[in-house]
Short mmCIF file of N, CA and C in Angstrom, two decimals:
data_model
loop_
_atom_site.label_atom_id
_atom_site.label_comp_id
_atom_site.label_asym_id
_atom_site.label_seq_id
_atom_site.Cartn_x
_atom_site.Cartn_y
_atom_site.Cartn_z
N LYS A 1 72.20 194.43 155.33
CA LYS A 1 73.51 194.38 154.77
C LYS A 1 73.50 194.05 153.25
N GLU A 2 72.57 193.25 152.84
CA GLU A 2 72.52 192.90 151.43
C GLU A 2 72.19 194.14 150.60
N LEU A 3 71.32 195.00 151.13
CA LEU A 3 70.98 196.21 150.48
C LEU A 3 72.20 197.13 150.30
N GLN A 4 73.01 197.22 151.34
CA GLN A 4 74.22 198.01 151.31
C GLN A 4 75.18 197.49 150.23
N VAL A 5 75.34 196.20 150.19
CA VAL A 5 76.24 195.54 149.20
C VAL A 5 75.75 195.85 147.77
N THR A 6 74.39 195.67 147.61
CA THR A 6 73.87 195.94 146.25
C THR A 6 74.03 197.37 145.86
N LYS A 7 73.81 198.28 146.82
CA LYS A 7 73.96 199.75 146.51
C LYS A 7 75.41 200.06 146.20
N ALA A 8 76.36 199.43 146.89
CA ALA A 8 77.80 199.68 146.63
C ALA A 8 78.15 199.13 145.24
N GLN A 9 77.60 197.98 144.90
CA GLN A 9 77.86 197.44 143.57
C GLN A 9 77.32 198.30 142.48
N ASP A 10 76.06 198.86 142.72
CA ASP A 10 75.46 199.74 141.70
C ASP A 10 76.30 200.98 141.52
N ASN A 11 76.83 201.55 142.63
CA ASN A 11 77.65 202.76 142.55
C ASN A 11 79.00 202.41 141.79
N CYS A 12 79.54 201.24 142.04
CA CYS A 12 80.77 200.86 141.39
C CYS A 12 80.51 200.68 139.89
N CYS A 13 79.45 200.02 139.51
CA CYS A 13 79.16 199.86 138.15
C CYS A 13 78.84 201.21 137.44
N ALA A 14 78.11 202.04 138.08
CA ALA A 14 77.83 203.38 137.50
C ALA A 14 79.13 204.19 137.31
N SER A 15 80.03 204.05 138.33
CA SER A 15 81.31 204.76 138.20
C SER A 15 82.13 204.19 137.05
N ASP A 16 82.10 202.84 136.87
CA ASP A 16 82.80 202.25 135.74
C ASP A 16 82.28 202.73 134.37
N VAL A 17 80.95 202.84 134.33
CA VAL A 17 80.32 203.26 133.04
C VAL A 17 80.70 204.73 132.82
N ALA A 18 80.69 205.58 133.79
CA ALA A 18 81.02 206.99 133.65
C ALA A 18 82.51 207.07 133.20
N THR A 19 83.32 206.26 133.74
CA THR A 19 84.73 206.30 133.35
C THR A 19 84.87 205.95 131.87
N LYS A 20 84.21 204.90 131.43
CA LYS A 20 84.25 204.49 130.02
C LYS A 20 83.64 205.56 129.15
N GLU A 21 82.62 206.20 129.59
CA GLU A 21 81.95 207.30 128.80
C GLU A 21 82.91 208.42 128.66
N ARG A 22 83.63 208.81 129.76
CA ARG A 22 84.66 209.92 129.69
C ARG A 22 85.78 209.57 128.68
N GLU A 23 86.19 208.28 128.73
CA GLU A 23 87.24 207.87 127.79
C GLU A 23 86.77 207.96 126.35
N LEU A 24 85.52 207.56 126.12
CA LEU A 24 84.91 207.63 124.80
C LEU A 24 84.82 209.12 124.34
N ALA A 25 84.38 209.99 125.21
CA ALA A 25 84.33 211.39 124.89
C ALA A 25 85.70 211.92 124.52
N GLY A 26 86.69 211.52 125.27
CA GLY A 26 88.08 211.93 125.01
C GLY A 26 88.51 211.52 123.66
N LEU A 27 88.15 210.36 123.18
CA LEU A 27 88.48 209.89 121.82
C LEU A 27 87.75 210.75 120.80
N HIS A 28 86.51 211.06 121.03
CA HIS A 28 85.75 211.90 120.12
C HIS A 28 86.41 213.24 120.00
N ILE A 29 86.81 213.81 121.10
CA ILE A 29 87.45 215.14 121.09
C ILE A 29 88.76 215.07 120.35
N ALA A 30 89.56 214.05 120.57
CA ALA A 30 90.86 213.93 119.87
C ALA A 30 90.64 213.83 118.38
N LEU A 31 89.66 213.05 117.92
CA LEU A 31 89.38 212.89 116.50
C LEU A 31 88.83 214.22 115.89
N GLY A 32 87.93 214.90 116.70
CA GLY A 32 87.36 216.17 116.22
C GLY A 32 88.49 217.19 116.03
N GLU A 33 89.42 217.25 116.97
CA GLU A 33 90.52 218.21 116.88
C GLU A 33 91.46 217.85 115.74
N LEU A 34 91.78 216.59 115.62
CA LEU A 34 92.68 216.16 114.52
C LEU A 34 92.07 216.52 113.16
N LEU A 35 90.78 216.20 113.00
CA LEU A 35 90.12 216.49 111.70
C LEU A 35 90.02 217.96 111.44
N ARG A 36 89.72 218.77 112.47
CA ARG A 36 89.61 220.21 112.31
C ARG A 36 90.99 220.77 111.99
N GLY A 37 92.01 220.25 112.57
CA GLY A 37 93.38 220.71 112.38
C GLY A 37 93.94 220.46 111.02
N THR A 38 93.31 219.62 110.20
CA THR A 38 93.78 219.38 108.85
C THR A 38 93.52 220.58 107.92
N HIS A 39 92.53 221.45 108.34
CA HIS A 39 92.08 222.57 107.53
C HIS A 39 91.53 222.17 106.15
N LEU A 40 91.13 220.89 106.07
CA LEU A 40 90.47 220.39 104.85
C LEU A 40 88.98 220.46 105.09
N VAL A 41 88.25 221.24 104.27
CA VAL A 41 86.81 221.42 104.43
C VAL A 41 86.10 220.02 104.35
N SER A 42 86.64 219.09 103.57
CA SER A 42 86.05 217.74 103.48
C SER A 42 86.02 217.03 104.80
N ASN A 43 86.91 217.40 105.76
CA ASN A 43 86.98 216.71 107.05
C ASN A 43 86.10 217.43 108.16
N TYR A 44 85.60 218.59 107.79
CA TYR A 44 84.83 219.34 108.85
C TYR A 44 83.52 218.62 109.28
N PRO A 45 82.82 217.96 108.35
CA PRO A 45 81.62 217.25 108.82
C PRO A 45 81.89 216.13 109.83
N LEU A 46 83.00 215.43 109.64
CA LEU A 46 83.38 214.45 110.61
C LEU A 46 83.86 215.03 111.90
N SER A 47 84.57 216.12 111.88
CA SER A 47 84.99 216.81 113.07
C SER A 47 83.71 217.27 113.84
N GLU A 48 82.77 217.82 113.12
CA GLU A 48 81.51 218.25 113.76
C GLU A 48 80.88 217.08 114.45
N HIS A 49 80.77 215.95 113.78
CA HIS A 49 80.19 214.70 114.32
C HIS A 49 80.84 214.31 115.64
N HIS A 50 82.14 214.29 115.63
CA HIS A 50 82.89 213.84 116.86
C HIS A 50 82.68 214.83 117.99
N TYR A 51 82.70 216.11 117.69
CA TYR A 51 82.47 217.13 118.76
C TYR A 51 81.05 216.96 119.33
N LYS A 52 80.09 216.78 118.44
CA LYS A 52 78.71 216.55 118.88
C LYS A 52 78.52 215.29 119.73
N GLN A 53 79.22 214.26 119.40
CA GLN A 53 79.17 213.04 120.17
C GLN A 53 79.70 213.30 121.53
N ALA A 54 80.88 213.96 121.66
CA ALA A 54 81.43 214.33 122.97
C ALA A 54 80.49 215.19 123.73
N LEU A 55 79.86 216.16 123.08
CA LEU A 55 78.90 217.05 123.78
C LEU A 55 77.75 216.20 124.33
N GLN A 56 77.22 215.28 123.59
CA GLN A 56 76.11 214.50 124.05
C GLN A 56 76.52 213.65 125.29
N ILE A 57 77.72 213.10 125.24
CA ILE A 57 78.21 212.28 126.36
C ILE A 57 78.29 213.13 127.62
N PHE A 58 78.96 214.36 127.48
CA PHE A 58 79.07 215.22 128.67
C PHE A 58 77.76 215.69 129.22
N ARG A 59 76.82 216.00 128.33
CA ARG A 59 75.46 216.36 128.83
C ARG A 59 74.79 215.24 129.57
N ARG A 60 74.90 214.06 129.03
CA ARG A 60 74.29 212.90 129.65
C ARG A 60 74.96 212.61 131.03
N LEU A 61 76.29 212.72 131.08
CA LEU A 61 77.03 212.52 132.36
C LEU A 61 76.61 213.58 133.38
N ALA A 62 76.44 214.80 132.91
CA ALA A 62 76.05 215.90 133.81
C ALA A 62 74.67 215.62 134.38
N ALA A 63 73.75 215.20 133.55
CA ALA A 63 72.36 214.87 133.97
C ALA A 63 72.40 213.72 135.03
N LEU A 64 73.19 212.70 134.75
CA LEU A 64 73.25 211.54 135.64
C LEU A 64 73.91 211.96 136.95
N ALA A 65 74.90 212.83 136.91
CA ALA A 65 75.60 213.30 138.10
C ALA A 65 74.58 214.11 138.92
N LYS A 66 73.82 214.96 138.31
CA LYS A 66 72.83 215.73 139.04
C LYS A 66 71.81 214.88 139.69
N LEU A 67 71.34 213.81 139.03
CA LEU A 67 70.37 212.95 139.59
C LEU A 67 70.89 212.16 140.79
N SER A 68 72.15 211.80 140.68
CA SER A 68 72.76 211.01 141.80
C SER A 68 73.30 211.88 142.92
N GLY A 69 73.32 213.19 142.71
CA GLY A 69 73.87 214.07 143.72
C GLY A 69 75.43 214.08 143.72
N SER A 70 75.99 213.64 142.69
CA SER A 70 77.47 213.52 142.58
C SER A 70 78.05 214.92 142.34
N ARG A 71 79.30 215.07 142.68
CA ARG A 71 80.01 216.37 142.51
C ARG A 71 80.48 216.55 141.11
N GLY A 72 80.42 215.54 140.28
CA GLY A 72 80.98 215.60 138.92
C GLY A 72 80.19 216.45 137.96
N GLU A 73 79.02 216.90 138.33
CA GLU A 73 78.12 217.66 137.40
C GLU A 73 78.81 218.84 136.83
N LYS A 74 79.47 219.63 137.70
CA LYS A 74 80.13 220.90 137.22
C LYS A 74 81.23 220.62 136.20
N ILE A 75 82.01 219.55 136.42
CA ILE A 75 83.07 219.19 135.47
C ILE A 75 82.46 218.82 134.12
N TYR A 76 81.37 218.09 134.12
CA TYR A 76 80.72 217.69 132.87
C TYR A 76 80.12 218.86 132.18
N ILE A 77 79.55 219.75 132.93
CA ILE A 77 78.97 221.00 132.38
C ILE A 77 80.10 221.80 131.71
N ASP A 78 81.23 221.93 132.41
CA ASP A 78 82.37 222.70 131.88
C ASP A 78 82.89 222.04 130.60
N ASN A 79 82.91 220.72 130.55
CA ASN A 79 83.30 220.06 129.32
C ASN A 79 82.28 220.21 128.21
N SER A 80 80.99 220.30 128.54
CA SER A 80 79.98 220.59 127.52
C SER A 80 80.22 221.96 126.96
N ILE A 81 80.51 222.91 127.79
CA ILE A 81 80.78 224.31 127.31
C ILE A 81 82.00 224.33 126.39
N ARG A 82 83.02 223.55 126.80
CA ARG A 82 84.23 223.44 125.96
C ARG A 82 83.87 222.91 124.57
N MET A 83 83.00 221.87 124.51
CA MET A 83 82.63 221.32 123.24
C MET A 83 81.84 222.30 122.39
N LEU A 84 80.94 223.09 123.03
CA LEU A 84 80.20 224.07 122.31
C LEU A 84 81.17 225.15 121.71
N THR A 85 82.19 225.48 122.50
CA THR A 85 83.16 226.45 122.01
C THR A 85 84.00 225.80 120.89
N ASN A 86 84.37 224.56 121.02
CA ASN A 86 85.10 223.93 119.91
C ASN A 86 84.24 223.89 118.65
N LEU A 87 82.94 223.65 118.77
CA LEU A 87 82.06 223.63 117.62
C LEU A 87 82.01 225.06 117.02
N GLY A 88 81.96 226.07 117.85
CA GLY A 88 81.98 227.45 117.38
C GLY A 88 83.22 227.72 116.57
N HIS A 89 84.41 227.29 117.08
CA HIS A 89 85.66 227.49 116.39
C HIS A 89 85.62 226.77 115.01
N LEU A 90 85.14 225.50 115.03
CA LEU A 90 85.02 224.77 113.82
C LEU A 90 84.18 225.45 112.80
N TYR A 91 83.00 225.91 113.21
CA TYR A 91 82.05 226.57 112.32
C TYR A 91 82.61 227.86 111.75
N ARG A 92 83.39 228.60 112.61
CA ARG A 92 83.99 229.82 112.12
C ARG A 92 85.04 229.52 111.06
N GLN A 93 85.78 228.46 111.31
CA GLN A 93 86.83 228.01 110.37
C GLN A 93 86.17 227.54 109.07
N TRP A 94 85.02 226.91 109.22
CA TRP A 94 84.23 226.37 108.11
C TRP A 94 83.43 227.44 107.36
N ARG A 95 83.53 228.69 107.91
CA ARG A 95 82.75 229.80 107.37
C ARG A 95 81.23 229.66 107.49
N LYS A 96 80.83 228.94 108.52
CA LYS A 96 79.40 228.82 108.86
C LYS A 96 79.09 229.77 110.03
N ARG A 97 79.05 230.99 109.70
CA ARG A 97 78.99 232.02 110.77
C ARG A 97 77.70 231.94 111.61
N GLY A 98 76.60 231.60 111.03
CA GLY A 98 75.38 231.46 111.84
C GLY A 98 75.49 230.35 112.83
N ASP A 99 75.98 229.22 112.40
CA ASP A 99 76.24 228.08 113.28
C ASP A 99 77.25 228.40 114.37
N ALA A 100 78.26 229.15 114.00
CA ALA A 100 79.28 229.57 114.97
C ALA A 100 78.65 230.42 116.07
N ILE A 101 77.83 231.41 115.68
CA ILE A 101 77.21 232.30 116.60
C ILE A 101 76.33 231.49 117.54
N GLU A 102 75.59 230.53 116.96
CA GLU A 102 74.64 229.72 117.77
C GLU A 102 75.43 228.92 118.78
N ALA A 103 76.54 228.29 118.38
CA ALA A 103 77.34 227.45 119.33
C ALA A 103 77.92 228.38 120.44
N TYR A 104 78.42 229.52 120.06
CA TYR A 104 79.04 230.47 121.06
C TYR A 104 77.94 230.92 122.02
N VAL A 105 76.77 231.27 121.55
CA VAL A 105 75.68 231.76 122.39
C VAL A 105 75.23 230.64 123.35
N ASP A 106 75.13 229.41 122.86
CA ASP A 106 74.84 228.28 123.70
C ASP A 106 75.81 228.08 124.81
N ALA A 107 77.11 228.22 124.44
CA ALA A 107 78.18 228.12 125.47
C ALA A 107 78.01 229.24 126.51
N LEU A 108 77.80 230.41 126.03
CA LEU A 108 77.60 231.58 126.92
C LEU A 108 76.41 231.38 127.88
N ASP A 109 75.31 230.99 127.26
CA ASP A 109 74.11 230.69 128.09
C ASP A 109 74.32 229.65 129.12
N SER A 110 75.02 228.57 128.75
CA SER A 110 75.32 227.49 129.70
C SER A 110 76.21 227.98 130.80
N MET A 111 77.19 228.84 130.47
CA MET A 111 78.06 229.41 131.46
C MET A 111 77.25 230.27 132.49
N ARG A 112 76.40 231.13 131.94
CA ARG A 112 75.50 231.96 132.76
C ARG A 112 74.57 231.13 133.66
N ASP A 113 74.01 230.10 133.13
CA ASP A 113 73.06 229.24 133.89
C ASP A 113 73.77 228.46 134.97
N ASN A 114 75.06 228.31 134.90
CA ASN A 114 75.69 227.43 135.83
C ASN A 114 76.73 228.16 136.71
N ILE A 115 76.66 229.45 136.73
CA ILE A 115 77.48 230.24 137.67
C ILE A 115 76.88 230.08 139.01
N ILE A 116 77.73 229.64 139.97
CA ILE A 116 77.20 229.45 141.33
C ILE A 116 77.56 230.65 142.18
#
């Protein structure tokens, strides 16, 4: 019984951490979109930073979900693809065509790799 209680507590704590991570990613996305929406080139590096932070969080959550056998992996992968697409849009707007192509190709590859 003690093992079951410990396992339940671990799952609860992991779930709480994942929730906080998702909230943090949401804030990064909001800031990235706000900064990109200003159309001021001086804000683009910060927008890029926030999109990349959200991307890292979603990739980490996808890996953790895969390890734990959770169903959330697909949602996190979809969110990672969305962040790559946002980065592509930012780079296009920023006139960084090479970076835009790379971000779009990464998003496309990720989509291909995760089609079930």
